[in-house]
XYZ file of C-alpha atoms in Angstrom:
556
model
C -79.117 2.582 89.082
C -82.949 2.814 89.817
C -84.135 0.747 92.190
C -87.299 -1.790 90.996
C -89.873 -2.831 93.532
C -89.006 -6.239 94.546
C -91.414 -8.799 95.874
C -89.596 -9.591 98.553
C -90.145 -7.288 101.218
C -87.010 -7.560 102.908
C -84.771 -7.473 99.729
C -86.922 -4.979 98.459
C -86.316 -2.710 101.769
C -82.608 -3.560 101.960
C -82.359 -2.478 98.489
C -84.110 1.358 99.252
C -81.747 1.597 102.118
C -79.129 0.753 99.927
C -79.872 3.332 97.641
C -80.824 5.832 100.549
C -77.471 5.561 101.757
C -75.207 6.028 98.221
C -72.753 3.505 97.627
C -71.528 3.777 100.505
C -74.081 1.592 102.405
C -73.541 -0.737 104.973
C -76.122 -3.232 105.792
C -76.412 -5.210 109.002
C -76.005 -8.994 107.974
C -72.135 -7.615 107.639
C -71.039 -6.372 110.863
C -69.828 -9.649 111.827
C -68.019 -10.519 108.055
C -68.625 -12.654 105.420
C -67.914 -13.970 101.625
C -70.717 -12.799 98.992
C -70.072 -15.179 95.555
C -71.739 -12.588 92.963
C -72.503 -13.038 89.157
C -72.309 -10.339 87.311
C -73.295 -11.676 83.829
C -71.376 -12.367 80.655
C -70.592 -8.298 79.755
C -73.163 -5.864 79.906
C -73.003 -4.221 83.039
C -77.002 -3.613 83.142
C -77.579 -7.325 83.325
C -76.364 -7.222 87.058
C -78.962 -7.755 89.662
C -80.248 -5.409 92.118
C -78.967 -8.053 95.249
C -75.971 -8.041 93.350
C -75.360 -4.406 93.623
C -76.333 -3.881 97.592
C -73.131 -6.877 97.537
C -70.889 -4.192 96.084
C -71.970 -1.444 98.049
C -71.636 -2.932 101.130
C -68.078 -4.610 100.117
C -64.673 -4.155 102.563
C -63.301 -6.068 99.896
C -63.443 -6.905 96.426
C -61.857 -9.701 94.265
C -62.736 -9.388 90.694
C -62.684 -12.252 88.072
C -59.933 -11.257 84.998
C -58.665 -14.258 84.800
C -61.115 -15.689 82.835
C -61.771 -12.751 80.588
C -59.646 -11.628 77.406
C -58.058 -7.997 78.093
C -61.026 -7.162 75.426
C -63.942 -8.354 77.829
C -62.046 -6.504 80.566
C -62.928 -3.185 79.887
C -66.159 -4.182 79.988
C -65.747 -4.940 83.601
C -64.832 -1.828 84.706
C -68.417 -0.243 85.420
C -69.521 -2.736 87.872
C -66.749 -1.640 90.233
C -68.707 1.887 90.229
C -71.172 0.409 92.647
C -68.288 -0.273 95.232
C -67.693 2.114 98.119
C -64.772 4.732 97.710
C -62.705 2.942 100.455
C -63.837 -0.628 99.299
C -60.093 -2.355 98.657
C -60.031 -3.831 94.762
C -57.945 -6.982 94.323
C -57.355 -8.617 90.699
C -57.363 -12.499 91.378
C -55.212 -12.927 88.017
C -52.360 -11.757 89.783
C -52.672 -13.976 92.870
C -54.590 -17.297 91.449
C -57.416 -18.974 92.773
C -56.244 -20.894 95.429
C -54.657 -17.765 96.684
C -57.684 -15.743 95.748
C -60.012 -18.331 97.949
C -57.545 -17.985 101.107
C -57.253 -14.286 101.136
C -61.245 -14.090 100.941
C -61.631 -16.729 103.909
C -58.776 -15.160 105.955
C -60.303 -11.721 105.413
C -64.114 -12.250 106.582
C -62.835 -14.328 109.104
C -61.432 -10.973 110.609
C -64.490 -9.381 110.491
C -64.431 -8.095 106.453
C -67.046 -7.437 103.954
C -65.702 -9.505 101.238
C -67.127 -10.156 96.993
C -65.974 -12.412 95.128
C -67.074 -11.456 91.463
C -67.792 -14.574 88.795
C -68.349 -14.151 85.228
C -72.314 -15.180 84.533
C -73.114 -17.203 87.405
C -71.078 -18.459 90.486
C -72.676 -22.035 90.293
C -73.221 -22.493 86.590
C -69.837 -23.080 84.875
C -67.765 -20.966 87.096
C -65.247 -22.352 90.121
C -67.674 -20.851 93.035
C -68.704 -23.789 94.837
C -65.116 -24.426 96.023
C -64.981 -21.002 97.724
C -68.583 -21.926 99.430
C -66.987 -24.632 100.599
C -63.892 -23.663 101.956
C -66.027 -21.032 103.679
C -68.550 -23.373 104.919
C -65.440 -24.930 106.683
C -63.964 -22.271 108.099
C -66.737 -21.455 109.714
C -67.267 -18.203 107.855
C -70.809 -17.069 106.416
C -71.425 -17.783 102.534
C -74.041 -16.458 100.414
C -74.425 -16.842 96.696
C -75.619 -14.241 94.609
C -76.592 -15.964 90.979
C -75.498 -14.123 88.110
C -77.303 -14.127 84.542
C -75.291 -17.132 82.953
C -73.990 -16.619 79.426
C -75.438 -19.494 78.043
C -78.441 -17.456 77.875
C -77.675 -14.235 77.889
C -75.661 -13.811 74.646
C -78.385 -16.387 73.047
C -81.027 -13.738 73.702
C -79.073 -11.070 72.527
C -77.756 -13.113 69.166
C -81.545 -13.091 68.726
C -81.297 -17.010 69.088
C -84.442 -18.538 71.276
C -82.820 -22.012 73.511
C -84.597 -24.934 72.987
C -87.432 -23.584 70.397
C -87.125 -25.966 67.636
C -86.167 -29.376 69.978
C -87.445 -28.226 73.821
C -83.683 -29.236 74.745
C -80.690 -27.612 75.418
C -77.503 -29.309 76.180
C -74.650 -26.905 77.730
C -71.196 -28.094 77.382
C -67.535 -26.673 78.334
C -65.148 -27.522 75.711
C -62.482 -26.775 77.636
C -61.882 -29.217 79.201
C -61.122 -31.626 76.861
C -63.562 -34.243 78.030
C -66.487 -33.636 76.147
C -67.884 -36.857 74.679
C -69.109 -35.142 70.964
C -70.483 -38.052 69.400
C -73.217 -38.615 72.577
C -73.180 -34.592 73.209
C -74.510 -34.400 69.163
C -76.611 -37.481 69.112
C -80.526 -36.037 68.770
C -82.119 -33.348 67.652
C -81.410 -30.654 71.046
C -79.947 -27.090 70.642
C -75.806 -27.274 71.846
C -74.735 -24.102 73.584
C -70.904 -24.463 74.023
C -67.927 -22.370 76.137
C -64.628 -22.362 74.803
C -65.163 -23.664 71.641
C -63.169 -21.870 69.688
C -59.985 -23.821 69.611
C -61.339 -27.188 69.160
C -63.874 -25.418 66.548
C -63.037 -27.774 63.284
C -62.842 -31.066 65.486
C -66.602 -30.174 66.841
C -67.904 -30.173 63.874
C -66.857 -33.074 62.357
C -67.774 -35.129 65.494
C -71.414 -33.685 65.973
C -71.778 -34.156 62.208
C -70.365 -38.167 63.157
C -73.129 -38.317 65.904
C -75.819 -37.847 62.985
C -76.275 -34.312 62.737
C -76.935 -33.051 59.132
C -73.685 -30.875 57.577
C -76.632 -28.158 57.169
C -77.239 -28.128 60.136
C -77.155 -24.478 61.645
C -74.397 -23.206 63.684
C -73.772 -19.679 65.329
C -70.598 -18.167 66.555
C -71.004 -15.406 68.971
C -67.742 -13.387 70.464
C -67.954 -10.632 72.778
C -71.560 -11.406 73.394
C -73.850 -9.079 75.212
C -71.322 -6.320 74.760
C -71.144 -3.550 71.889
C -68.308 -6.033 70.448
C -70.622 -8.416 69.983
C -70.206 -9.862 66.358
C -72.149 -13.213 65.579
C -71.024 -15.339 62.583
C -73.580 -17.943 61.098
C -72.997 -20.436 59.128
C -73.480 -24.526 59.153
C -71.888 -27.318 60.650
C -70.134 -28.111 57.075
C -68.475 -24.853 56.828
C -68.074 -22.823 60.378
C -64.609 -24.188 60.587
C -63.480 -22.772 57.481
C -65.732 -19.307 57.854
C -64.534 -19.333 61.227
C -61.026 -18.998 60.062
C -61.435 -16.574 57.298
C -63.200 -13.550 60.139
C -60.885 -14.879 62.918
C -63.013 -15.979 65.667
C -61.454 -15.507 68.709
C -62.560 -15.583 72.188
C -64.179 -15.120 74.201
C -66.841 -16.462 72.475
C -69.983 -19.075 72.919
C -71.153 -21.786 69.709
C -75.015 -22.413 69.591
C -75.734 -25.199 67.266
C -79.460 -26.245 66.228
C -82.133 -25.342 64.255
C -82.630 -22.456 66.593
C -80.172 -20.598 65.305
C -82.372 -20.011 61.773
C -84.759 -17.882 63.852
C -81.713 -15.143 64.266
C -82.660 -13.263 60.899
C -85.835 -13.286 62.479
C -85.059 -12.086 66.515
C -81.936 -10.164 66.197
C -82.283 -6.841 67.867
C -79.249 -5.845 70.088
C -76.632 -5.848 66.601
C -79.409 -4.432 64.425
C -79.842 -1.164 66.557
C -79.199 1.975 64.269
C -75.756 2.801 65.954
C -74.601 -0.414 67.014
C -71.218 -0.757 68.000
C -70.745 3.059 67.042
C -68.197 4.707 68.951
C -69.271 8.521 69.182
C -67.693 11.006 70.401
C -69.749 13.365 73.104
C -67.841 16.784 73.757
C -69.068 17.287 76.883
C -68.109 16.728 80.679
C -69.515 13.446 82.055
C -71.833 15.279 83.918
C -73.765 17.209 81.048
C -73.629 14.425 78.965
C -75.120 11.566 81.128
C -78.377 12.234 79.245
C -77.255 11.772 75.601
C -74.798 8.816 76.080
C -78.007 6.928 78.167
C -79.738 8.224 75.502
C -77.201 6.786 72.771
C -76.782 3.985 74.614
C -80.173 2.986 73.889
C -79.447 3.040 70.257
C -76.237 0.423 70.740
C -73.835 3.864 71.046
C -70.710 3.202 72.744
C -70.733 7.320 73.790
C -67.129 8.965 74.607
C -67.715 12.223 76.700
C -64.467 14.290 76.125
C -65.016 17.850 77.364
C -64.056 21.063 75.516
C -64.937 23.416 77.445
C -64.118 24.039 81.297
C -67.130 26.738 83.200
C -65.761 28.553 85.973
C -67.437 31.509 88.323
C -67.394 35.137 86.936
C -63.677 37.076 87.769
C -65.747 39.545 89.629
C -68.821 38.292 92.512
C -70.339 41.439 92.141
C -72.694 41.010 89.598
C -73.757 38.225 90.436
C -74.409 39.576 93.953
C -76.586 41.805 93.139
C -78.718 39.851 90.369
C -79.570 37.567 93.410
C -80.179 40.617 95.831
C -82.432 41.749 92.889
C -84.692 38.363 92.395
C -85.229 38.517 96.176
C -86.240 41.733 96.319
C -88.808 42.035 93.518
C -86.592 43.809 91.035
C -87.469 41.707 88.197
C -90.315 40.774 85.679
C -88.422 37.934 84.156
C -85.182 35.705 84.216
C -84.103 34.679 81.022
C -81.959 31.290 81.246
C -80.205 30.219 78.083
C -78.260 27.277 78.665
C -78.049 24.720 81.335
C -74.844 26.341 83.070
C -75.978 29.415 83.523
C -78.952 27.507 85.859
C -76.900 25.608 87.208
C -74.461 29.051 88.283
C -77.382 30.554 89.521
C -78.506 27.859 91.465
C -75.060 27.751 93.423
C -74.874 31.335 93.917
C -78.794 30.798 95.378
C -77.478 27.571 97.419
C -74.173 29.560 98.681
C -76.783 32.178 100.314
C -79.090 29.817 101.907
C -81.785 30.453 99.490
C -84.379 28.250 96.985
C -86.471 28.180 94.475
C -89.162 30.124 96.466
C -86.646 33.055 96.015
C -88.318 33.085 92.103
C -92.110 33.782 93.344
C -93.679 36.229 91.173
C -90.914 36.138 88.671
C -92.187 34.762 85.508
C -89.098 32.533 83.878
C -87.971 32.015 80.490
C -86.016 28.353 79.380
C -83.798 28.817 75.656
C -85.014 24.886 75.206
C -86.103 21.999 76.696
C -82.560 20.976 78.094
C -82.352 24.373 80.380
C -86.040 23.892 80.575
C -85.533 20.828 82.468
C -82.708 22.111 84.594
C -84.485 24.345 85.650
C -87.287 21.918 86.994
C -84.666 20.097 88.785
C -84.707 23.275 90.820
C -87.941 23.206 91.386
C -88.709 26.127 88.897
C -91.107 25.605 86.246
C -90.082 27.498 82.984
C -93.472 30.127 81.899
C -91.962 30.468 78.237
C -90.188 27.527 75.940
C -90.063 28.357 72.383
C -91.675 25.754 70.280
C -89.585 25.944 67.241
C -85.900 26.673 66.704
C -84.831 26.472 70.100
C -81.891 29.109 70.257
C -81.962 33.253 71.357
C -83.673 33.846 68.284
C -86.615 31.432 69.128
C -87.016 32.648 72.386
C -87.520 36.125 70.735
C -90.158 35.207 68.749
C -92.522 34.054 71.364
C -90.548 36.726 73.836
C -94.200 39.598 74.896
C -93.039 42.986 73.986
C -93.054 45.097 76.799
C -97.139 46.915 77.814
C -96.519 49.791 80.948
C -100.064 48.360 81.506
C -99.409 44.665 81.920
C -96.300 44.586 83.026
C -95.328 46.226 86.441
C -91.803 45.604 85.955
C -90.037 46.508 82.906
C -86.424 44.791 84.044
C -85.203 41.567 82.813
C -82.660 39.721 84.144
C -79.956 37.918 81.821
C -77.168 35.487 83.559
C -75.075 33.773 80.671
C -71.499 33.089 79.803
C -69.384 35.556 78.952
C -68.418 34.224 75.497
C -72.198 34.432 74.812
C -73.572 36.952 72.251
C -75.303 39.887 72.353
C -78.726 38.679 70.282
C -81.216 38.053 73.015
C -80.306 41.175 75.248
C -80.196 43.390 71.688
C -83.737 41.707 70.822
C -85.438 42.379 74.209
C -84.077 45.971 74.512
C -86.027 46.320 70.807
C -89.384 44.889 72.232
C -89.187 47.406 74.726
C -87.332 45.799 78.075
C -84.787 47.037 79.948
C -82.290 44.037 80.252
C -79.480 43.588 83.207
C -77.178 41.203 81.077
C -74.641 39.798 83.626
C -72.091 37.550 83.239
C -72.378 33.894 85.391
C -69.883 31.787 84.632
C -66.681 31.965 81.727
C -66.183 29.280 80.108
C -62.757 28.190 79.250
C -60.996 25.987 76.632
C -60.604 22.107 78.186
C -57.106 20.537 78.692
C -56.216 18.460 75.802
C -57.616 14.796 76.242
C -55.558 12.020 76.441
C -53.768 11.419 73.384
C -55.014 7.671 72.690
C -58.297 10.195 72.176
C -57.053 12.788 69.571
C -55.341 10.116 67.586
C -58.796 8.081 67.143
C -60.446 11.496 66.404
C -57.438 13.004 63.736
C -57.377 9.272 62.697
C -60.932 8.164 62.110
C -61.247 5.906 65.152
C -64.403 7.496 66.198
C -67.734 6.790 64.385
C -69.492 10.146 64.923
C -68.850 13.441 66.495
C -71.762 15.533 68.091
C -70.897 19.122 67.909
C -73.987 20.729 70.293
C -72.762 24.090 70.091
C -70.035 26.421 67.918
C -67.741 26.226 70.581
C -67.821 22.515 70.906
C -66.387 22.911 67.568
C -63.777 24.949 67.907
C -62.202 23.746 71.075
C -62.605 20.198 69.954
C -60.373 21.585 66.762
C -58.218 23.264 68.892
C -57.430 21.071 71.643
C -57.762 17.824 69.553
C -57.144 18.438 66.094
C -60.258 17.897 62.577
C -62.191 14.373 62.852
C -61.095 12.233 60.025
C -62.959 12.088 56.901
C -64.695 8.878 57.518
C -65.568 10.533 60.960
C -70.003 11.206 60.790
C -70.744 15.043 61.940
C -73.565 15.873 63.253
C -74.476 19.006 64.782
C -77.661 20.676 67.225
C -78.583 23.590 64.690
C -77.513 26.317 61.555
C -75.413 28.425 63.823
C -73.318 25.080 64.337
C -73.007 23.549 61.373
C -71.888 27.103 59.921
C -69.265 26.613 62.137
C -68.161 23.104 61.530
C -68.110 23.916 57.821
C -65.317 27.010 58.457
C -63.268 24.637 59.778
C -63.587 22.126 56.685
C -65.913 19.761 57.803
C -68.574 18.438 55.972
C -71.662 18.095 58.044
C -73.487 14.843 58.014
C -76.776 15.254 60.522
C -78.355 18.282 61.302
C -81.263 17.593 64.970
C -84.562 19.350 63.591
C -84.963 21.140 66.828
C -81.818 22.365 68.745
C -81.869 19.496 71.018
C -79.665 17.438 72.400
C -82.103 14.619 72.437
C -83.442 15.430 68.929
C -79.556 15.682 67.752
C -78.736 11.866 69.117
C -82.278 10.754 67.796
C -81.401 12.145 63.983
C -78.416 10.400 64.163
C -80.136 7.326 65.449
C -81.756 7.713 61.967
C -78.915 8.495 59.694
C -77.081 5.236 61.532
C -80.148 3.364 60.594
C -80.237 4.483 56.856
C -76.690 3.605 56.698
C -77.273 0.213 57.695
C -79.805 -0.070 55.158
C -78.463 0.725 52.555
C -75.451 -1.340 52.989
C -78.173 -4.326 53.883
C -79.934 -3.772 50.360
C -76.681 -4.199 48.379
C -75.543 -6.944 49.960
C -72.894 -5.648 51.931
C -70.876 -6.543 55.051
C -72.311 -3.659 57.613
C -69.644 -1.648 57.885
C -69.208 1.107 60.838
C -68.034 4.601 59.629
C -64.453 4.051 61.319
C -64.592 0.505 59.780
C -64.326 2.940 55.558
C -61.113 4.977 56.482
C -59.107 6.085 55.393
C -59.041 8.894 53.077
C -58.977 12.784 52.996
C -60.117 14.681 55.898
C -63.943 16.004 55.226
C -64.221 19.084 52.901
C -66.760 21.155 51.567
C-alpha cells in the first residue's frame, strides 16, 4: 500500500518506517504490550487507514470481527489480514464470543503482546469497542483507538447518496435493538441512515410514515455496500416493503431515508463503473497480473488471476552462461527482449552472478511492447527501440535497422525467449542482415489444474469475462480448465490470439487495439460500458454477462 505524506510528523515517520521495514515491522510504543481497537471500514479493504495498517503490521495478535458480518461480507475481510506479519497469531472472535474475545486480548498484552482487535467501520461509532477500552483501562493495560471509516457514511457515498443535503440533519439509528422510538426518530424533515433494518423493514415504514413523513417520501436500500456486491434498491416509503420483498433484501445492509436519496441518479459512480461487479477471469500468476487486476479494479472488476502457464529455467545452464559471458564482454550490438519473463530470466541469471544493469553499457536494447518495456526499466535498463504499432515480433521488425558494416560494429544480436516461442523475429533479423544467437531462457510449462470451484464457474458461465493475453493462455486455460461458457465475454491482446480462441470454438468478444495488457483491460472497460448502455436505453434491469446464462457454449 503506498504510503501518503501525513501531517503529522511522527505518524507520518512511523508510517515510512513501517513501510521500510515490510510487514513485518515492529514499532517501539509495543515492546512493553498493548490492545489497538482498529476500524477497518464497512468492506472495501482500501478504505483502511494508514495508522490502521502500521496496527496490523506491528500485531503479536490479531482478533478479527466475523461475528457481525454475513459469511458474504467475510470474504471481503480477508485482504486486510495481508498487512499482518507472517508469525502474527489470527483468532476469529465468532468462535470464542466477546466476553471471551475481551479477556483473551487483556490477558495477552498484559504478558507483554502486540494485540488488534478489528471492528467493522468504527470502534466507537456503533460497534462494542468502548467495553474493551475499558476493561483495558482497568487492567492497567495500554489502549489506543484507531477510528475506522463508519458505514453510515461510507456506503452513502458510494450509493451516490450525499447525508444531510436536502435537511442539514442526519439521524443514525440501530434497529436492532428493538428500542428505536420511530414515530420521534421520523418526526421532521432530517435524512435517517439505519443498521439492521432489514427485518423490521415493513414496520419502519409504516411508523416513519405515522410520524408525518409523506408515503413518497424517498427511501434507499443498500446491501453489501462499499463492496463489488453492492446492489442499492430505491424506492419510497409506500412501497420499499413490498419491493424489498420481491429482490430479497438481505443483510447486511444499511436504509437511508430522505430526500437525499433523489440525488442518487444524479451521484452514483461506484455501481455505474463499466465492469462493475464483473468477475473476470485473469490467466496469469498473481505476480504478472498485479497490474491488470489494479488496473480492472479501477473499473469495479472483481479480477481472478488463475495461472496457465508455469516458467521454469532452461534444462541446460549453458546457454544461458554464455549469453551473459557475452553481454559482459562486448559481444553484442543488441538484446532483443520479447516478453516480460524472458527479462525477468535474465535478470536472475545477471543477479545469480553478482552483476547489474551496468553489465548492458554500450548494448543498445530492444522491448516487444510497453509491458517488457517497463520490466525492463525496473532493472534499470531503458529500452532504445519500442514499436509504436502492433506490438508483437512482427512490430518490432518493422522499426528493427537492417544491418550497415559501417554503422554497426557489431553484427550479433542476442535473443533470450521461451522455448515454445517461434521462430519470426530471429528469421526476420537474419533477413535484415544480423547474425542472431537465439537462446532459450526459461520453458514454460502447462499450470496445475485450478481448483475445481474455478473450472466449474468457467465451463459453467460463472465468470463474466476471460482475458486471453496470449495463444497459450488459450490453450492451457482449455486444457487444464475446460471452454468458458457461452455467456462467458472473450477478449483477447491481438490477431494471433483471437485466431486461436476461435480454433477452439470461441467467439471473440474484445479485441485491445495495441497488444497491451493495459489497452486489452481498457477495451473491455469499453465494451462493459456499452453493455450497460444499451441495457440502460431499453429499460432493462443491468444484467452482468454471468447474470444471461445459460445457453450453448460460444461458436463461430
Amino acid at each position: 500500500m503506498d504510503q501518503a505524506p501525513a501531517t503529522d510528523s511522527d505518524a507520518g515517520r512511523d508510517a515510512a518506517e513501517a513501510a521500510s521495514a515490510g510487514t513485518g515491522a515492529r514499532e517501539d510504543r509495543w515492546r512493553s504490550g498493548g490492545v489497538w481497537l482498529v476500524g477497518i471500514g464497512p468492506g472495501d479493504d482500501e478504505l483502511l487507514t494508514l495508522r490502521a495498517v502500521r496496527a496490523l503490521r506491528g500485531a503479536d495478535l490479531v482478533l478479527t470481527q466475523r461475528e457481525v458480518a454475513s459469511e458474504r461480507l467475510a470474504g471481503y475481510r480477508e485482504p486486510v489480514l495481508r498487512h499482518c506479519a507472517a508469525e502474527a497469531e489470527i483468532v476469529d472472535t465468532g468462535e470464542i464470543g466477546r466476553e471471551e474475545a475481551e479477556r483473551l486480548a487483556v490477558a495477552a498484552a498484559g504478558e507483554g503482546r502486540r494485540v488488534v482487535r478489528l471492528y467493522s467501520g468504527d470502534p466507537f461509532f456503533f460497534c462494542d469497542g468502548a467495553g474493551l477500552a475499558a476493561a483495558c483501562r482497568a487492567a492497567g493495560v495500554p489502549v489506543e483507538v484507531v477510528p475506522g471509516v463508519p458505514a453510515a457514511t461510507a456506503v452513502a457515498a458510494y450509493a451516490g447518496i450525499p447525508l444531510s443535503a436536502a435537511s442539514g440533519e442526519v439521524r443514525v439509528l440501530d434497529a436492532g435493538d428493538g428500542t428505536v422510538d420511530w414515530e420521534r426518530a421520523g418526526s421532521g424533515t432530517a435524512t435517517l441512515v439505519v443498521f439492521f433494518a432489514e427485518p423490521v423493514l415493513d414496520d419502519l415504514a409504516k411508523r416513519v410514515q405515522a410520524a408525518g413523513r409523506p408515503a413518497e417520501t424517498p427511501v434507499a436500500v443498500v446491501q453489501m455496500g462499499t463492496t463489488t456486491e453492492q446492489t442499492t434498491l430505491v424506492s419510497t416509503l409506500g412501497a420499499v416493503a413490498s419491493e424489498s420483498r420481491k429482490v430479497g433484501v438481505s443483510g447486511p445492509a444499511l436504509v437511508i431515508v430522505g430526500e437525499a436519496v433523489a440525488r442518487r441518479d444524479e451521484l452514483s459512480w461506484f455501481e455505474s463503473k463499466p465492469l462493475y461487479g464483473w468477475r473476470v477471469l485473469v490467466p496469469r500468476t498473481k505476480e504478472q497480473a498485479a497490474g491488470l487486476s489494479e488496473q480492472l479494479r479501477s473499473y469495479g472488476a472483481v479480477p481472478e488471476e488463475v495461472p496457465t502457464i508455469s516458467v521454469e529455467p532452461p534444462r541446460t545452464p549453458q546457454q544461458m552462461e554464455r549469453a551473459v559471458r557475452g553481454l559482459v564482454t562486448g559481444r553484442y550490438q543488441w538484446v532483443a527482449f520479447t516478453s516480460v519473463n524472458a527479462v525477468r530470466a535474465i535478470r536472475e541469471r545477471f543477479e545469480e552472478y553478482g552483476l547489474d544493469a551496468r553489465a548492458f553499457a554500450g548494448v543498445k536494447v530492444a522491448a516487444v511492447g510497453e509491458q517488457t518495456a517497463a520490466a525492463l526499466a525496473a532493472f534499470g535498463i531503458r529500452a532504445d527501440l519500442v514499436p509504436d504499432g502492433e506490438q508483437s515480433s512482427e512490430g518490432l521488425l518493422r522499426v528493427w535497422p537492417p544491418y550497415d558494416a559501417e554503422l554497426d560494429p557489431i553484427e550479433r544480436v542476442l535473443l533470450p525467449r521461451a522455448d515454445i516461442a517461434t521462430e519470426t523475429l530471429a528469421a526476420g533479423l537474419g533477413k535484415l542482415g544480423w547474425e542472431v544467437d537465439d537462446i532459450t531462457a526459461y520453458r514454460t510449462v502447462r499450470a496445475a489444474p485450478p481448483p475445481a470451484p474455478i473450472r466449474e464457474a468457467i465451463k459453467g458461465g460463472g465468470f463474466d469475462a476471460v482475458l486471453f493475453t496470449s495463444s497459450s493462455t488459450v490453450r492451457n486455460l482449455v486444457g487444464i480448465a475446460g471452454k468458458p461458457h457461452n455467456v462467458t465475454t472473450i477478449a483477447v491482446i491481438g490477431p494471433q490470439t483471437a485466431k486461436t480462441a476461435e480454433e477452439y470454438g470461441l467467439r471473440v468478444d474484445v479485441r485491445a487495439p495495441r497488444a497491451s495488457v493495459a489497452e486489452l483491460a481498457a477495451a473491455l472497460a469499453e465494451f462493459g460500458a456499452e453493455h450497460r448502455r444499451r441495457q440502460v436505453e431499453a429499460g432493462q434491469a443491468v444484467r452482468r454477462p454471468s447474470q444471461m446464462r445459460r445457453g450453448r457454449r460460444k461458436t463461430t
